[in-house]
Amino acid sequence: MKSIVTVMCAAVIFWITPAFATDSHQHTGSAGPAATGEHSSMSHGSASADGKFVHSAMADDVHTEFQIMDLASMNMKDPDGKTHHIMATFMRGDEKIEKAAGKVKIIAPSGKEQIADLKDYGGGNFAANFTIDEAGKWGVICLFKEDKGKHTVKFWYEHHQM
């Protein structure tokens, strides 16, 4: 019995380890494989630079990329006083998905939730504005639908107060 449990534990460790390893990869940016449609070799994960947070991941067969930016750093103001812009793009193969509908939900470190519809800005760019006003890890969940199905992406965004 002990040997069966040991073998099962080892199998679970080998199954989980690659999932954690892919979570630590950096996104290659628009000059990387996404520009050529080579998604099979594309790294996915999160990166933060120049006041912009970028997260990319696969959702079924759709490559997704999210950018979280401070509206003030973009010289923009939201009429409702929201502070941050979450932009999303979706690609299948080397084709940008230009027709999609979805919602983004963010969860503050305190547990407070906000939900907004993704607005279509044209050219396959979708976005929503939020108030991000607490330092710490924010949960981000995006549910979106396009011609070939419904998809979900979940990730963490670490917000640092300035």
Tab-separated table of N, CA, C and O in Angstrom, residues 21-90:
chain	number	residue	atom	x	y	z
A	21	ALA	N	6.293	25.611	-13.757
A	21	ALA	CA	7.411	26.107	-14.562
A	21	ALA	C	6.924	27.047	-15.653
A	21	ALA	O	7.537	28.067	-15.926
A	22	THR	N	5.795	26.751	-16.297
A	22	THR	CA	5.303	27.622	-17.360
A	22	THR	C	4.788	28.927	-16.804
A	22	THR	O	4.789	29.925	-17.498
A	23	ASP	N	4.384	28.963	-15.547
A	23	ASP	CA	3.878	30.183	-14.948
A	23	ASP	C	4.970	31.220	-14.741
A	23	ASP	O	4.697	32.399	-14.640
A	24	SER	N	6.242	30.802	-14.709
A	24	SER	CA	7.316	31.744	-14.429
A	24	SER	C	7.964	32.307	-15.681
A	24	SER	O	8.861	33.111	-15.588
A	25	HIS	N	7.537	31.900	-16.866
A	25	HIS	CA	8.138	32.410	-18.101
A	25	HIS	C	7.724	33.853	-18.359
A	25	HIS	O	6.647	34.275	-17.992
A	26	GLN	N	8.579	34.577	-19.037
A	26	GLN	CA	8.292	35.956	-19.414
A	26	GLN	C	7.705	35.977	-20.810
A	26	GLN	O	8.065	35.176	-21.648
A	27	HIS	N	6.831	36.926	-21.072
A	27	HIS	CA	6.270	37.088	-22.405
A	27	HIS	C	7.335	37.666	-23.322
A	27	HIS	O	8.093	38.538	-22.944
A	28	THR	N	7.346	37.187	-24.577
A	28	THR	CA	8.392	37.605	-25.487
A	28	THR	C	8.114	38.936	-26.150
A	28	THR	O	8.976	39.506	-26.776
A	29	GLY	N	6.913	39.454	-26.049
A	29	GLY	CA	6.586	40.747	-26.660
A	29	GLY	C	6.133	40.587	-28.094
A	29	GLY	O	6.152	39.516	-28.662
A	30	SER	N	5.712	41.692	-28.720
A	30	SER	CA	5.137	41.616	-30.051
A	30	SER	C	6.160	41.291	-31.122
A	30	SER	O	5.802	40.892	-32.216
A	31	ALA	N	7.442	41.416	-30.846
A	31	ALA	CA	8.444	41.078	-31.845
A	31	ALA	C	8.807	39.600	-31.778
A	31	ALA	O	9.589	39.119	-32.570
A	32	GLY	N	8.232	38.866	-30.836
A	32	GLY	CA	8.543	37.451	-30.666
A	32	GLY	C	7.654	36.581	-31.536
A	32	GLY	O	7.150	36.998	-32.565
A	33	PRO	N	7.424	35.352	-31.112
A	33	PRO	CA	6.677	34.398	-31.897
A	33	PRO	C	5.260	34.837	-32.248
A	33	PRO	O	4.726	34.419	-33.257
A	34	ALA	N	4.632	35.693	-31.436
A	34	ALA	CA	3.270	36.127	-31.750
A	34	ALA	C	3.228	36.856	-33.083
A	34	ALA	O	2.262	36.764	-33.824
A	35	ALA	N	4.279	37.594	-33.376
A	35	ALA	CA	4.315	38.345	-34.631
A	35	ALA	C	4.404	37.419	-35.832
A	35	ALA	O	3.970	37.765	-36.924
A	36	THR	N	4.956	36.227	-35.637
A	36	THR	CA	5.098	35.298	-36.750
A	36	THR	C	4.075	34.182	-36.704
A	36	THR	O	4.044	33.347	-37.593
A	37	GLY	N	3.247	34.143	-35.629
A	37	GLY	CA	2.225	33.115	-35.518
A	37	GLY	C	2.746	31.819	-34.935
A	37	GLY	O	2.056	30.825	-34.948
A	38	GLU	N	3.958	31.783	-34.415
A	38	GLU	CA	4.542	30.572	-33.867
A	38	GLU	C	4.200	30.448	-32.394
A	38	GLU	O	5.068	30.544	-31.541
A	39	HIS	N	2.947	30.197	-32.072
A	39	HIS	CA	2.513	30.164	-30.679
A	39	HIS	C	3.027	28.952	-29.928
A	39	HIS	O	3.139	28.984	-28.719
A	40	SER	N	3.360	27.865	-30.627
A	40	SER	CA	3.811	26.677	-29.923
A	40	SER	C	5.124	26.921	-29.191
A	40	SER	O	5.412	26.268	-28.203
A	41	SER	N	5.953	27.854	-29.652
A	41	SER	CA	7.222	28.127	-28.990
A	41	SER	C	7.166	29.379	-28.116
A	41	SER	O	8.164	29.780	-27.552
A	42	MET	N	6.006	30.020	-27.997
A	42	MET	CA	5.868	31.263	-27.254
A	42	MET	C	5.846	31.003	-25.757
A	42	MET	O	5.222	30.078	-25.286
A	43	SER	N	6.561	31.838	-25.029
A	43	SER	CA	6.538	31.769	-23.584
A	43	SER	C	5.330	32.544	-23.080
A	43	SER	O	4.939	33.544	-23.659
A	44	HIS	N	4.763	32.062	-22.003
A	44	HIS	CA	3.619	32.734	-21.408
A	44	HIS	C	3.936	33.016	-19.956
A	44	HIS	O	4.734	32.340	-19.338
A	45	GLY	N	3.284	34.031	-19.412
A	45	GLY	CA	3.500	34.412	-18.025
A	45	GLY	C	3.296	35.898	-17.863
A	45	GLY	O	2.596	36.521	-18.646
A	46	SER	N	3.927	36.466	-16.864
A	46	SER	CA	3.749	37.878	-16.543
A	46	SER	C	5.071	38.607	-16.517
A	46	SER	O	6.104	38.027	-16.189
A	47	ALA	N	5.014	39.890	-16.852
A	47	ALA	CA	6.188	40.756	-16.782
A	47	ALA	C	5.721	42.165	-16.473
A	47	ALA	O	4.606	42.555	-16.812
A	48	SER	N	6.579	42.932	-15.831
A	48	SER	CA	6.251	44.300	-15.487
A	48	SER	C	7.434	45.188	-15.841
A	48	SER	O	8.554	44.898	-15.445
A	49	ALA	N	7.173	46.238	-16.637
A	49	ALA	CA	8.241	47.167	-17.019
A	49	ALA	C	7.623	48.494	-17.436
A	49	ALA	O	6.538	48.533	-18.014
A	50	ASP	N	8.332	49.568	-17.175
A	50	ASP	CA	7.921	50.915	-17.582
A	50	ASP	C	6.491	51.245	-17.149
A	50	ASP	O	5.738	51.854	-17.889
A	51	GLY	N	6.099	50.818	-15.953
A	51	GLY	CA	4.775	51.127	-15.437
A	51	GLY	C	3.647	50.349	-16.082
A	51	GLY	O	2.484	50.653	-15.880
A	52	LYS	N	3.990	49.332	-16.869
A	52	LYS	CA	2.978	48.521	-17.545
A	52	LYS	C	3.170	47.069	-17.148
A	52	LYS	O	4.282	46.557	-17.145
A	53	PHE	N	2.083	46.400	-16.798
A	53	PHE	CA	2.096	44.981	-16.463
A	53	PHE	C	1.549	44.221	-17.662
A	53	PHE	O	0.528	44.608	-18.235
A	54	VAL	N	2.221	43.149	-18.062
A	54	VAL	CA	1.775	42.344	-19.203
A	54	VAL	C	1.661	40.894	-18.760
A	54	VAL	O	2.569	40.358	-18.118
A	55	HIS	N	0.545	40.274	-19.094
A	55	HIS	CA	0.353	38.841	-18.828
A	55	HIS	C	-0.128	38.181	-20.109
A	55	HIS	O	-1.064	38.668	-20.754
A	56	SER	N	0.505	37.084	-20.482
A	56	SER	CA	0.050	36.333	-21.652
A	56	SER	C	-0.120	34.873	-21.270
A	56	SER	O	0.619	34.343	-20.429
A	57	ALA	N	-1.129	34.251	-21.877
A	57	ALA	CA	-1.452	32.860	-21.571
A	57	ALA	C	-2.266	32.267	-22.702
A	57	ALA	O	-2.847	32.997	-23.514
A	58	MET	N	-2.306	30.956	-22.745
A	58	MET	CA	-3.175	30.260	-23.686
A	58	MET	C	-4.509	29.983	-22.991
A	58	MET	O	-4.536	29.594	-21.827
A	59	ALA	N	-5.596	30.201	-23.706
A	59	ALA	CA	-6.938	29.848	-23.249
A	59	ALA	C	-7.487	28.928	-24.323
A	59	ALA	O	-7.892	29.390	-25.389
A	60	ASP	N	-7.410	27.637	-24.073
A	60	ASP	CA	-7.728	26.631	-25.084
A	60	ASP	C	-6.755	26.833	-26.245
A	60	ASP	O	-5.557	26.764	-26.030
A	61	ASP	N	-7.238	27.155	-27.448
A	61	ASP	CA	-6.336	27.366	-28.587
A	61	ASP	C	-6.160	28.847	-28.917
A	61	ASP	O	-5.742	29.204	-30.003
A	62	VAL	N	-6.486	29.714	-27.958
A	62	VAL	CA	-6.393	31.161	-28.158
A	62	VAL	C	-5.256	31.724	-27.311
A	62	VAL	O	-5.211	31.520	-26.095
A	63	HIS	N	-4.325	32.427	-27.971
A	63	HIS	CA	-3.264	33.133	-27.250
A	63	HIS	C	-3.864	34.448	-26.775
A	63	HIS	O	-4.435	35.199	-27.557
A	64	THR	N	-3.738	34.724	-25.476
A	64	THR	CA	-4.282	35.960	-24.919
A	64	THR	C	-3.148	36.808	-24.372
A	64	THR	O	-2.137	36.280	-23.902
A	65	GLU	N	-3.318	38.110	-24.460
A	65	GLU	CA	-2.369	39.029	-23.843
A	65	GLU	C	-3.150	40.134	-23.158
A	65	GLU	O	-4.048	40.717	-23.756
A	66	PHE	N	-2.799	40.389	-21.902
A	66	PHE	CA	-3.436	41.433	-21.108
A	66	PHE	C	-2.382	42.449	-20.700
A	66	PHE	O	-1.271	42.079	-20.345
A	67	GLN	N	-2.750	43.719	-20.748
A	67	GLN	CA	-1.878	44.787	-20.273
A	67	GLN	C	-2.663	45.603	-19.253
A	67	GLN	O	-3.814	45.966	-19.512
A	68	ILE	N	-2.041	45.866	-18.120
A	68	ILE	CA	-2.664	46.698	-17.096
A	68	ILE	C	-1.819	47.959	-16.983
A	68	ILE	O	-0.618	47.885	-16.735
A	69	MET	N	-2.474	49.106	-17.212
A	69	MET	CA	-1.768	50.384	-17.228
A	69	MET	C	-2.497	51.410	-16.379
A	69	MET	O	-3.720	51.423	-16.336
A	70	ASP	N	-1.742	52.269	-15.741
A	70	ASP	CA	-2.282	53.375	-14.977
A	70	ASP	C	-2.775	54.424	-15.972
A	70	ASP	O	-2.025	54.856	-16.847
A	71	LEU	N	-4.041	54.819	-15.872
A	71	LEU	CA	-4.598	55.811	-16.803
A	71	LEU	C	-3.830	57.128	-16.760
A	71	LEU	O	-3.605	57.757	-17.789
A	72	ALA	N	-3.393	57.565	-15.574
A	72	ALA	CA	-2.661	58.830	-15.464
A	72	ALA	C	-1.355	58.775	-16.251
A	72	ALA	O	-0.965	59.755	-16.886
A	73	SER	N	-0.684	57.612	-16.258
A	73	SER	CA	0.575	57.498	-17.000
A	73	SER	C	0.344	57.541	-18.504
A	73	SER	O	1.262	57.800	-19.271
A	74	MET	N	-0.891	57.302	-18.913
A	74	MET	CA	-1.254	57.370	-20.330
A	74	MET	C	-1.861	58.732	-20.673
A	74	MET	O	-2.385	58.919	-21.761
A	75	ASN	N	-1.823	59.668	-19.709
A	75	ASN	CA	-2.447	60.990	-19.865
A	75	ASN	C	-3.924	60.872	-20.214
A	75	ASN	O	-4.435	61.604	-21.055
A	76	MET	N	-4.600	59.921	-19.551
A	76	MET	CA	-6.028	59.706	-19.779
A	76	MET	C	-6.767	59.839	-18.461
A	76	MET	O	-6.200	59.608	-17.394
A	77	LYS	N	-8.029	60.209	-18.557
A	77	LYS	CA	-8.914	60.279	-17.388
A	77	LYS	C	-10.177	59.511	-17.702
A	77	LYS	O	-10.692	59.551	-18.820
A	78	ASP	N	-10.685	58.823	-16.707
A	78	ASP	CA	-11.943	58.100	-16.834
A	78	ASP	C	-13.050	58.991	-16.282
A	78	ASP	O	-12.882	59.589	-15.205
A	79	PRO	N	-14.189	59.115	-16.975
A	79	PRO	CA	-15.262	59.982	-16.484
A	79	PRO	C	-15.811	59.552	-15.119
A	79	PRO	O	-16.345	60.369	-14.384
A	80	ASP	N	-15.644	58.267	-14.780
A	80	ASP	CA	-16.129	57.771	-13.492
A	80	ASP	C	-15.033	57.730	-12.427
A	80	ASP	O	-15.248	57.192	-11.337
A	81	GLY	N	-13.838	58.250	-12.753
A	81	GLY	CA	-12.749	58.293	-11.787
A	81	GLY	C	-11.954	57.005	-11.654
A	81	GLY	O	-11.175	56.855	-10.714
A	82	LYS	N	-12.129	56.072	-12.543
A	82	LYS	CA	-11.379	54.817	-12.496
A	82	LYS	C	-9.895	55.131	-12.740
A	82	LYS	O	-9.553	56.109	-13.397
A	83	THR	N	-9.010	54.279	-12.223
A	83	THR	CA	-7.585	54.592	-12.230
A	83	THR	C	-6.751	53.766	-13.211
A	83	THR	O	-5.659	54.183	-13.578
A	84	HIS	N	-7.230	52.589	-13.602
A	84	HIS	CA	-6.428	51.686	-14.425
A	84	HIS	C	-7.214	51.144	-15.624
A	84	HIS	O	-8.435	51.014	-15.574
A	85	HIS	N	-6.463	50.823	-16.643
A	85	HIS	CA	-6.980	50.338	-17.923
A	85	HIS	C	-6.462	48.907	-18.106
A	85	HIS	O	-5.251	48.676	-18.027
A	86	ILE	N	-7.355	47.945	-18.308
A	86	ILE	CA	-6.953	46.577	-18.612
A	86	ILE	C	-7.317	46.319	-20.063
A	86	ILE	O	-8.490	46.346	-20.435
A	87	MET	N	-6.283	46.102	-20.890
A	87	MET	CA	-6.471	45.877	-22.320
A	87	MET	C	-6.198	44.409	-22.624
A	87	MET	O	-5.285	43.813	-22.056
A	88	ALA	N	-6.988	43.834	-23.532
A	88	ALA	CA	-6.824	42.430	-23.910
A	88	ALA	C	-6.793	42.289	-25.427
A	88	ALA	O	-7.506	43.008	-26.137
A	89	THR	N	-5.956	41.365	-25.896
A	89	THR	CA	-5.960	40.970	-27.303
A	89	THR	C	-5.986	39.449	-27.341
A	89	THR	O	-5.455	38.778	-26.439
A	90	PHE	N	-6.589	38.919	-28.381
A	90	PHE	CA	-6.743	37.477	-28.536
A	90	PHE	C	-6.308	37.076	-29.946
A	90	PHE	O	-6.665	37.749	-30.910
